[in-house]
Coordinates of C-alpha atoms and ligand atoms in Angstrom, one line a residue:
X1 CA -22.0 -35.3 5.0
X2 CA -22.5 -33.6 0.8
X3 CA -21.3 -35.5 -1.9
X4 CA -20.6 -33.3 -3.8
X5 CA -16.8 -31.3 -4.1
X6 CA -16.3 -28.1 -4.4
X7 CA -14.5 -25.9 -6.7
X8 CA -12.9 -24.1 -4.1
X9 CA -11.9 -24.8 -0.2
X10 CA -11.2 -21.7 2.8
X11 CA -8.8 -22.2 6.2
X12 CA -9.8 -19.1 8.7
X13 CA -13.3 -18.1 9.5
X14 CA -12.4 -14.9 10.7
X15 CA -14.6 -11.6 8.9
X16 CA -12.4 -11.8 5.9
X17 CA -12.2 -14.6 5.4
X18 CA -15.9 -15.5 6.0
X19 CA -16.0 -12.1 3.4
X20 CA -14.8 -14.0 1.1
X21 CA -16.3 -17.6 1.4
X22 CA -19.8 -15.4 1.0
X23 CA -17.5 -13.6 -2.3
X24 CA -16.6 -16.4 -3.5
X25 CA -19.9 -18.2 -3.3
X26 CA -22.1 -15.7 -4.4
X27 CA -20.1 -16.4 -7.6
X28 CA -21.9 -19.8 -8.7
X29 CA -19.2 -21.3 -6.9
X30 CA -19.3 -24.6 -4.0
X31 CA -16.6 -24.2 -1.7
X32 CA -15.5 -25.4 1.3
X33 CA -14.8 -23.9 5.1
X34 CA -13.2 -24.7 8.0
X35 CA -12.0 -23.1 10.6
X36 CA -10.4 -24.6 13.9
X37 CA -12.8 -24.1 16.4
X38 CA -16.0 -25.9 14.6
X39 CA -18.9 -23.6 16.2
X40 CA -17.0 -21.4 13.9
X41 CA -17.7 -23.0 11.1
X42 CA -20.9 -24.2 11.7
X43 CA -22.4 -21.7 12.6
X44 CA -20.6 -19.6 9.8
X45 CA -22.6 -22.3 7.2
X46 CA -25.6 -22.5 9.2
X47 CA -26.1 -18.2 8.9
X48 CA -26.1 -19.1 4.7
X49 CA -28.1 -21.6 3.4
X50 CA -29.0 -21.3 0.1
X51 CA -26.1 -18.9 -2.1
X52 CA -26.2 -19.8 -5.0
X53 CA -23.1 -21.5 -5.4
X54 CA -22.4 -23.8 -2.0
X55 CA -20.7 -23.3 0.9
X56 CA -19.8 -27.0 3.3
X57 CA -18.8 -27.6 6.5
X58 CA -15.5 -28.8 7.2
X59 CA -15.2 -30.1 10.8
X60 CA -11.2 -32.0 10.3
X61 CA -8.6 -30.3 7.3
X62 CA -8.9 -33.6 6.5
X63 CA -12.5 -34.1 5.9
X64 CA -11.6 -30.2 3.8
X65 CA -9.1 -31.4 1.4
X66 CA -11.6 -35.0 0.6
X67 CA -15.0 -32.3 -0.8
X68 CA -12.4 -30.4 -2.4
X69 CA -11.9 -31.3 -7.1
X70 CA -8.3 -31.4 -7.7
X71 CA -6.6 -30.0 -8.3
X72 CA -7.6 -28.7 -5.1
X73 CA -7.0 -25.3 -3.9
X74 CA -7.3 -24.3 -0.8
X75 CA -7.3 -21.1 0.4
X76 CA -5.2 -19.5 4.0
X77 CA -6.5 -16.7 5.4
X78 CA -5.0 -17.2 9.1
X79 CA -2.4 -14.5 10.7
X80 CA 0.5 -14.0 8.7
X81 CA 3.9 -16.0 10.8
X82 CA 3.6 -18.8 12.1
X83 CA 0.6 -20.0 12.3
X84 CA 0.8 -19.7 8.2
X85 CA 3.1 -22.3 8.2
X86 CA 1.0 -24.9 10.9
X87 CA -1.6 -25.1 9.2
X88 CA 0.6 -25.3 5.9
X89 CA 2.6 -28.0 7.2
X90 CA -0.8 -29.6 8.6
X91 CA -2.4 -30.0 4.8
X92 CA 0.8 -31.1 3.1
X93 CA 1.0 -35.3 4.4
X94 CA -2.8 -33.8 3.3
X95 CA -2.2 -33.1 -0.6
X96 CA -1.2 -34.1 -3.9
X97 CA 0.7 -33.2 -6.4
X98 CA 0.0 -30.5 -7.8
X99 CA -2.7 -29.2 -5.2
X100 CA -2.8 -25.6 -5.4
X101 CA -2.7 -23.5 -1.8
X102 CA -3.5 -19.9 -1.7
X103 CA -2.0 -17.0 1.5
X104 CA -4.5 -15.1 1.1
X105 CA -3.3 -13.2 4.2
X106 CA -1.0 -9.9 4.9
X107 CA 2.3 -12.2 4.2
X108 CA 6.2 -11.0 3.8
X109 CA 6.9 -11.2 0.5
X110 CA 10.4 -13.2 1.6
X111 CA 8.6 -16.2 3.8
X112 CA 6.0 -17.3 0.5
X113 CA 9.2 -17.3 -1.5
X114 CA 10.4 -20.0 0.6
X115 CA 7.0 -21.7 0.9
X116 CA 6.8 -21.8 -2.3
X117 CA 9.8 -22.5 -3.1
X118 CA 9.3 -25.6 -0.3
X119 CA 5.7 -26.5 -1.2
X120 CA 7.4 -26.9 -5.0
X121 CA 10.1 -29.5 -3.4
X122 CA 7.1 -31.7 -2.9
X123 CA 5.5 -31.5 -5.9
X124 CA 2.6 -28.7 -4.5
X125 CA 2.2 -25.1 -6.2
X126 CA 1.7 -22.1 -4.0
X127 CA 0.2 -18.2 -4.9
X128 CA 0.8 -15.6 -2.7
X129 CA -2.3 -12.9 -3.6
X130 CA -2.7 -9.8 -1.9
X131 CA -5.4 -8.8 -1.1
X132 CA -6.5 -5.2 -0.5
X133 CA -10.0 -3.6 0.3
X134 CA -10.6 -5.1 4.2
X135 CA -14.0 -6.7 5.0
X136 CA -16.0 -5.0 3.0
X137 CA -13.2 -5.5 0.0
X138 CA -13.5 -9.1 1.0
X139 CA -17.4 -9.3 1.0
X140 CA -17.6 -7.6 -2.7
X141 CA -14.5 -7.7 -4.8
X142 CA -11.5 -6.5 -3.0
X143 CA -8.2 -6.0 -5.3
X144 CA -6.6 -9.0 -5.9
X145 CA -2.5 -9.5 -6.9
X146 CA -1.8 -13.2 -6.9
X147 CA 2.5 -14.0 -7.1
X148 CA 3.5 -18.1 -7.9
X149 CA 3.2 -19.6 -10.4
X150 CA 1.4 -18.7 -13.4
X151 CA -0.3 -22.5 -14.8
X152 CA -1.8 -22.1 -10.8
X153 CA -2.6 -18.3 -11.5
X154 CA -4.5 -20.6 -14.9
X155 CA -6.2 -22.6 -12.4
X156 CA -7.7 -19.7 -10.0
X157 CA -8.3 -17.3 -12.2
X158 CA -11.4 -17.5 -13.1
X159 CA -13.2 -17.7 -10.2
X160 CA -10.0 -14.5 -9.2
X161 CA -11.7 -12.6 -11.6
X162 CA -14.6 -14.0 -10.3
X163 CA -14.8 -12.4 -7.3
X164 CA -12.7 -9.2 -7.9
X165 CA -13.7 -6.0 -8.3
X166 CA -15.3 -3.9 -10.9
X167 CA -14.5 -0.6 -12.5
X168 CA -15.9 -0.2 -15.5
X169 CA -13.7 0.3 -18.9
X170 CA -14.1 3.6 -19.7
X171 CA -13.2 5.2 -16.6
X172 CA -11.2 3.6 -14.3
X173 CA -14.7 4.1 -11.8
X174 CA -15.4 0.7 -9.2
X175 CA -18.5 -0.4 -10.0
X176 CA -21.0 -0.6 -6.7
X177 CA -24.5 -1.9 -5.8
X178 CA -23.4 -5.6 -5.3
X179 CA -26.3 -7.5 -2.7
X180 CA -26.9 -11.0 -1.1
X181 CA -26.5 -13.4 -3.7
X182 CA -26.4 -11.1 -6.8
X183 CA -22.5 -9.9 -7.5
X184 CA -21.4 -7.4 -10.4
X185 CA -22.1 -7.7 -13.6
X186 CA -19.5 -7.7 -16.1
X187 CA -16.6 -4.5 -15.3
X188 CA -12.6 -5.0 -15.8
X189 CA -11.9 -7.7 -12.7
X190 CA -9.2 -5.9 -10.5
X191 CA -7.0 -9.0 -10.4
X192 CA -3.6 -9.6 -12.8
X193 CA -1.5 -12.4 -12.7
X194 CA 1.7 -9.9 -11.0
X195 CA 5.0 -12.3 -11.1
X196 CA 6.7 -15.6 -9.8
X197 CA 6.2 -16.9 -5.5
X198 CA 7.2 -13.8 -3.7
X199 CA 5.9 -10.9 -6.7
X200 CA 1.6 -10.9 -5.1
X201 CA 2.8 -10.0 -1.5
X202 CA 5.1 -8.3 -2.3
X203 CA 3.3 -5.5 -4.5
X204 CA 0.4 -5.4 -1.6
X205 CA 3.2 -4.5 0.7
X206 CA 3.6 -1.7 -1.8
X207 CA 0.2 -0.9 -1.8
X208 CA 0.3 -0.8 2.0
X209 CA 3.2 1.6 1.9
X210 CA 1.6 4.0 0.3
X211 CA -1.7 3.3 1.9
X212 CA 0.9 4.1 5.0
X213 CA 1.3 7.5 3.6
X214 CA -1.9 8.3 1.6
X215 CA -3.5 8.5 5.2
X216 CA -0.6 10.0 7.1
X217 CA -1.4 12.8 4.4
X218 CA -4.6 13.1 4.8
X219 CA -4.0 13.6 8.9
X220 CA -2.0 15.9 7.7
X221 CA -4.9 17.9 5.9
X222 CA -6.9 17.9 8.9
X223 CA -3.6 18.7 11.0
X224 CA -3.3 22.5 9.4
X225 CA -6.9 23.5 8.5
X226 CA -7.3 22.5 12.7
X227 CA -3.7 23.6 13.4
X228 CA -4.2 26.6 12.1
X229 CA -7.4 27.8 10.5
X230 CA -8.8 26.8 13.6
X231 CA -11.4 24.7 11.6
X232 CA -14.0 22.0 13.6
X233 CA -14.5 18.5 12.3
X234 CA -17.3 19.1 10.8
X235 CA -15.9 22.0 9.1
X236 CA -12.5 19.9 8.2
X237 CA -15.4 17.0 7.0
X238 CA -17.6 19.5 3.7
X239 CA -14.3 20.2 2.5
X240 CA -13.0 16.6 2.0
X241 CA -17.0 16.6 0.5
X242 CA -16.4 18.8 -1.6
X243 CA -12.7 17.1 -2.4
X244 CA -14.3 14.2 -3.0
X245 CA -15.4 15.2 -6.2
X246 CA -12.6 16.5 -7.9
X247 CA -8.9 16.1 -8.5
X248 CA -8.6 13.1 -5.0
X249 CA -11.5 11.3 -5.0
X250 CA -10.7 8.3 -3.1
X251 CA -11.9 5.8 -0.8
X252 CA -9.6 7.3 1.8
X253 CA -11.1 10.4 1.3
X254 CA -14.5 9.8 1.5
X255 CA -14.0 7.4 4.5
X256 CA -12.4 10.8 6.0
X257 CA -15.5 13.1 5.6
X258 CA -17.9 10.4 7.3
X259 CA -15.4 10.0 9.4
X260 CA -15.3 14.3 9.9
X261 CA -18.3 13.4 10.4
X262 CA -19.8 11.5 13.6
X263 CA -19.8 12.1 16.8
X264 CA -19.0 10.2 19.6
X265 CA -22.3 8.2 21.2
X266 CA -21.0 8.9 24.0
X267 CA -20.9 12.4 25.0
X268 CA -21.8 13.3 22.0
X269 CA -18.5 15.3 21.6
X270 CA -17.4 14.8 17.2
X271 CA -15.6 10.9 17.4
X272 CA -11.9 11.7 16.0
X273 CA -11.9 14.4 19.8
X274 CA -12.7 11.4 21.7
X275 CA -9.9 8.9 19.5
X276 CA -6.9 9.2 21.6
X277 CA -3.5 10.2 18.0
X278 CA -1.7 7.5 18.7
X279 CA -1.8 5.1 15.8
X280 CA -1.3 1.8 16.1
X281 CA 0.2 -0.8 12.9
X282 CA 0.4 -4.4 11.9
X283 CA 4.0 -4.0 9.9
X284 CA 3.6 -3.7 6.7
X285 CA 4.1 0.3 6.1
X286 CA 7.6 -0.9 7.2
X287 CA 8.5 -3.7 5.9
X288 CA 7.8 -1.0 2.7
X289 CA 10.1 1.0 3.7
X290 CA 12.5 -1.1 5.0
X291 CA 13.1 -2.6 1.8
X292 CA 13.9 0.8 0.2
X293 CA 16.6 1.4 2.8
X294 CA 17.9 -1.8 1.6
X295 CA 17.5 -1.5 -1.7
X296 CA 19.0 1.8 -2.2
X297 CA 15.2 3.1 -3.0
X298 CA 14.3 6.6 -2.3
X299 CA 10.8 6.4 0.1
X300 CA 11.2 9.0 1.9
X301 CA 7.4 9.6 2.1
X302 CA 5.7 6.3 3.0
X303 CA 8.7 5.8 5.5
X304 CA 7.8 9.3 7.1
X305 CA 4.5 8.3 7.3
X306 CA 5.2 5.8 9.0
X307 CA 8.0 6.8 11.6
X308 CA 5.0 9.8 12.2
X309 CA 2.7 6.4 13.2
X310 CA 5.6 6.3 15.2
X311 CA 5.5 8.9 17.2
X312 CA 2.3 9.3 17.4
X313 CA 3.6 6.5 19.7
X314 CA 5.2 8.2 22.4
X315 CA 2.2 10.1 23.2
X316 CA 3.3 10.3 27.7
X317 CA 6.6 12.0 25.7
X318 CA 5.0 14.1 23.7
X319 CA 2.8 16.0 27.0
X320 CA 6.1 16.1 28.8
X321 CA 7.4 17.9 25.8
X322 CA 5.1 19.9 24.9
X323 CA 5.4 21.4 28.4
X324 CA 9.3 22.2 28.4
X325 CA 8.8 23.1 24.0
X326 CA 7.5 26.4 22.4
X327 CA 7.5 26.4 18.9
X328 CA 6.1 29.7 16.9
X329 CA 3.0 31.4 18.4
X330 CA 1.4 32.8 14.7
X331 CA -2.0 33.1 13.9
X332 CA -3.3 33.1 10.5
X333 CA -4.4 36.3 8.5
X334 CA -4.6 36.0 5.0
X335 CA -7.3 34.4 2.9
X336 CA -8.7 30.9 4.4
X337 CA -10.2 30.0 0.9
X338 CA -7.1 30.3 -1.3
X339 CA -5.0 27.8 1.5
X340 CA -8.0 25.4 2.2
X341 CA -7.4 25.4 -1.5
X342 CA -3.7 24.8 -1.0
X343 CA -4.0 22.4 1.2
X344 CA -5.7 20.3 -1.2
X345 CA -2.7 21.4 -3.9
X346 CA -0.2 20.0 -1.7
X347 CA -1.8 16.8 -1.0
X348 CA -2.7 16.4 -4.2
X349 CA 1.0 17.0 -4.7
X350 CA 2.8 14.9 -2.5
X351 CA 0.5 12.5 -3.4
X352 CA 1.9 12.0 -7.1
X353 CA 5.8 12.2 -5.2
X354 CA 4.7 9.0 -2.2
X355 CA 3.4 6.4 -5.7
X356 CA 5.9 8.0 -7.3
X357 CA 8.1 6.0 -4.9
X358 CA 6.3 3.1 -4.5
X359 CA 6.4 2.5 -8.6
X360 CA 9.8 2.8 -8.2
X361 CA 10.5 0.5 -5.8
X362 CA 8.4 -1.7 -7.5
X363 CA 10.5 -1.2 -10.3
X364 CA 14.1 -1.7 -8.0
X365 CA 12.4 -4.6 -6.9
X366 CA 11.7 -6.1 -10.0
X367 CA 15.9 -5.9 -10.7
X368 CA 16.6 -7.8 -7.5
X369 CA 14.3 -10.5 -7.6
X370 CA 14.3 -11.0 -10.5
X371 CA 10.7 -10.2 -11.6
X372 CA 8.9 -8.3 -14.7
X373 CA 6.2 -6.5 -12.9
X374 CA 3.3 -5.5 -15.1
X375 CA 3.6 -1.9 -13.5
X376 CA 1.1 -0.5 -15.8
X377 CA -1.5 -3.7 -14.7
X378 CA -1.1 -3.1 -11.1
X379 CA -1.9 0.8 -11.4
X380 CA -5.3 -1.0 -13.3
X381 CA -5.7 -3.4 -10.5
X382 CA -5.3 -0.8 -7.8
X383 CA -8.5 1.6 -9.3
X384 CA -11.3 -0.4 -7.2
X385 CA -11.3 -2.7 -4.3
X386 CA -8.1 -2.1 -2.9
X387 CA -8.1 0.7 0.5
X388 CA -5.9 3.0 -2.0
X389 CA -8.6 3.6 -4.6
X390 CA -9.2 6.6 -6.5
X391 CA -10.4 8.4 -9.8
X392 CA -6.0 9.2 -9.4
X393 CA -5.6 5.8 -10.2
X394 CA -7.0 6.3 -14.1
X395 CA -4.2 8.7 -14.3
X396 CA -1.7 6.3 -13.4
X397 CA -3.0 3.5 -16.1
X398 CA -2.3 6.0 -18.7
X399 CA 0.7 6.8 -17.5
X400 CA 2.4 3.5 -18.1
X401 CA -0.4 3.1 -21.4
X402 CA 0.6 6.0 -22.6
X403 CA 4.3 4.1 -22.0
X404 CA 4.9 1.4 -20.0
X405 CA 8.6 2.0 -20.0
X406 CA 8.1 4.7 -17.2
X407 CA 11.6 6.0 -15.3
X408 CA 8.6 7.5 -12.8
X409 CA 5.9 9.2 -12.6
X410 CA 6.8 12.5 -12.3
X411 CA 8.3 12.0 -15.5
X412 CA 4.3 11.5 -17.8
X413 CA 2.8 14.5 -18.9
X414 CA 0.3 14.5 -16.7
X415 CA 1.4 15.2 -13.2
X416 CA 4.4 16.5 -14.2
X417 CA 1.7 19.1 -15.9
X418 CA -0.1 19.0 -12.3
X419 CA 3.0 20.0 -10.4
X420 CA 3.8 22.5 -12.2
X421 CA 0.1 24.2 -11.6
X422 CA 0.0 23.2 -8.3
X423 CA 3.4 23.2 -6.3
X424 CA 3.5 27.4 -5.7
X425 CA 0.3 26.0 -3.8
X426 CA 3.0 23.1 -2.4
X427 CA 5.6 25.1 -0.9
X428 CA 2.6 28.2 0.4
X429 CA 1.6 25.0 2.3
X430 CA 5.1 23.4 3.5
X431 CA 6.9 26.7 4.5
X432 CA 2.4 27.8 6.5
X433 CA 2.6 24.2 8.5
X434 CA 6.5 25.7 9.4
X435 CA 5.5 29.3 10.2
X436 CA 3.1 27.7 12.4
X437 CA 4.3 24.2 14.0
X438 CA 2.2 22.1 12.7
X439 CA 4.5 19.3 11.5
X440 CA 4.1 18.2 8.0
X441 CA 6.4 14.9 7.6
X442 CA 5.0 13.2 4.1
X443 CA 4.7 16.8 3.0
X444 CA 7.6 18.4 4.1
X445 CA 9.6 15.3 2.7
X446 CA 7.8 14.7 -0.5
X447 CA 8.5 18.3 -1.8
X448 CA 12.5 17.1 -0.7
X449 CA 12.0 14.3 -3.1
X450 CA 10.7 15.9 -5.6
X451 CA 12.6 19.5 -5.8
X452 CA 16.1 16.5 -5.4
X453 CA 14.7 14.3 -8.0
X454 CA 14.2 17.0 -10.2
X455 CA 18.2 18.7 -9.5
X456 CA 20.7 17.9 -11.5
X457 CA 23.3 18.6 -8.6
X458 CA 23.1 18.2 -5.1
X459 CA 25.1 18.7 -2.5
X460 CA 26.6 15.1 -2.6
X461 CA 29.5 16.2 -4.2
X462 CA 30.8 18.2 -0.4
X463 CA 29.6 14.6 0.7
X464 CA 32.1 12.5 -1.5
X465 CA 34.6 15.0 -0.7
X466 CA 34.3 14.5 3.5
X467 CA 34.4 10.9 2.4
X468 CA 37.2 11.2 1.4
X469 CA 38.9 13.3 3.0
X470 CA 38.1 11.3 6.6
X471 CA 38.1 8.0 5.0
X472 CA 39.5 8.2 1.5
X473 CA 36.8 6.6 0.6
X474 CA 37.8 7.9 -2.8
X475 CA 34.9 10.0 -5.5
X476 CA 34.3 10.5 -8.7
X477 CA 34.7 13.5 -10.8
X478 CA 32.7 15.9 -13.3
X479 CA 35.2 15.8 -16.3
X480 CA 36.1 12.0 -16.1
X481 CA 34.4 9.4 -17.3
X482 CA 31.4 7.8 -14.7
X483 CA 33.1 4.2 -12.2
X484 CA 37.0 6.1 -12.7
X485 CA 37.4 6.5 -8.4
X486 CA 39.4 9.5 -7.3
X487 CA 41.4 10.3 -4.2
X488 CA 43.3 13.5 -2.8
X489 CA 45.8 13.4 -0.4
X490 CA 44.2 15.6 1.4
X491 CA 46.5 17.8 4.2
X492 CA 46.6 16.9 8.0
X493 CA 42.9 19.5 10.0
X494 CA 44.2 22.3 9.6
X495 CA 46.8 22.8 7.8
X496 CA 47.6 25.0 4.9
X497 CA 45.7 24.1 1.9
X498 CA 47.5 21.3 -1.4
X499 CA 49.0 23.7 -3.6
X500 CA 47.1 23.6 -7.1
Ligands
LIG601 C1 -6.3 -3.7 2.3 C2 -5.5 -3.2 4.1 C3 -5.4 -4.6 5.7 C4 -4.5 -4.2 6.5 C5 -5.2 -2.3 7.5 C6 -4.2 -2.6 8.3 O1 -5.5 -2.9 2.1 O2 -7.0 -3.6 2.8 O3 -3.3 -2.8 3.9 O4 -4.3 -5.1 4.5 O5 -3.7 -5.0 7.4 O6 -4.8 -2.1 6.2 O7 -2.8 -2.2 8.7 P1 -2.4 -1.7 9.5 O8 -2.9 -2.6 10.2 O9 -0.5 -1.9 9.6 O10 -2.6 -0.1 9.8

């Protein structure tokens, strides 16, 4: 057993854990690792004998804790929920006041608030850190969203800034080209202190909600290309590749182009055509939507993306329904190139709305949970490493630099102009989707959100009158101050109207 003390420890050597450990060791930090199955630890250490920082395998949690410099810092990368609590409970008796546990999983932020509070009562510190970027991100640079006590963050900051993805300070573009033992030098790290207790995991959850919307919107663009224009996956791939060189340049568009080009090794058919059309999920998009409902904040496009996954999941029912229910049988007779450009614009405008909703939700959460979320910094750390990384995030970063108090992204001059110039195409695509019977719920809902948000007057006046009619729920008047409520003594249904 080595007597050299490690800078940090890590529990949970699934792929994410292994990759994060390698990333940390590549940056010259010595890391101790522990996995429940001893063979996994031994194999991992044996396979990585010479990293710059060094990796020490530990056969028990006691050994792991004993191998760390004080205050001890231990990353947990185990399954969210009960497994996380169980590891925490096993570690607590081994720790000393001031030690820091860091949960890097996709934990529910309320669990993080609870864990932080419980551990604080024991003199321990708890950081809930969102980690985005999947396996590749963990290895070469994820986007990291830490929340918890500020002083605890300062303890882990050197490691977090070293291992995070880096972007070019001038363009906001992710820096690439890291290889084993040779991490990226320089650049702006994609991590920042998010806020107390559950703030980091909350922001990660909203990141995932936006990720759901982004993915669904791309799928709708693909559905329109194939459903309306009859394009093959390969043809769609070329369009996505082209879009990836413009405004829509992003990780998800890039991988979509790759996926649509891929052939199935078994049948030789386009790979997407052999994949069953039922989407899975682990719940973070649902949490985002439920929380938007709880906080009374409109996030319809994110919620539609979750519902679209649910609808996809009832495959057998849809197959039966497809034999019974009919739709339009229109064929496309317009300019194909122009329609593809219109889909591009619809995707771009809908994307702006989904991000506007996500950032609006962050603002609502600030009030609800007593946080001060650094919205501009959050946009910055989403520019690299994470799943939603995109050129677009540079524009959001600039929007918050222009106006840190920005109420809604739609109101930023850059996005306002983008919506002004692209919305005719967006409306045309939504209408065409309806006309051709191609479901495009996130495009529709984003447009309805846009039109709703920009409406000085909505039909909620009628709604309030209905509520007052059947339940005496009262209403406010246009000619009275806000907050003053009235009730009309309605006649019985069907009776003559009240005299004026
Ligand atoms: C990330 C991702 C990741 C998430 C997957 C799967 O930022 O790296 O958001 O954390 O777990 O994308 O999510 P679903 O299974 O819910 O689609």
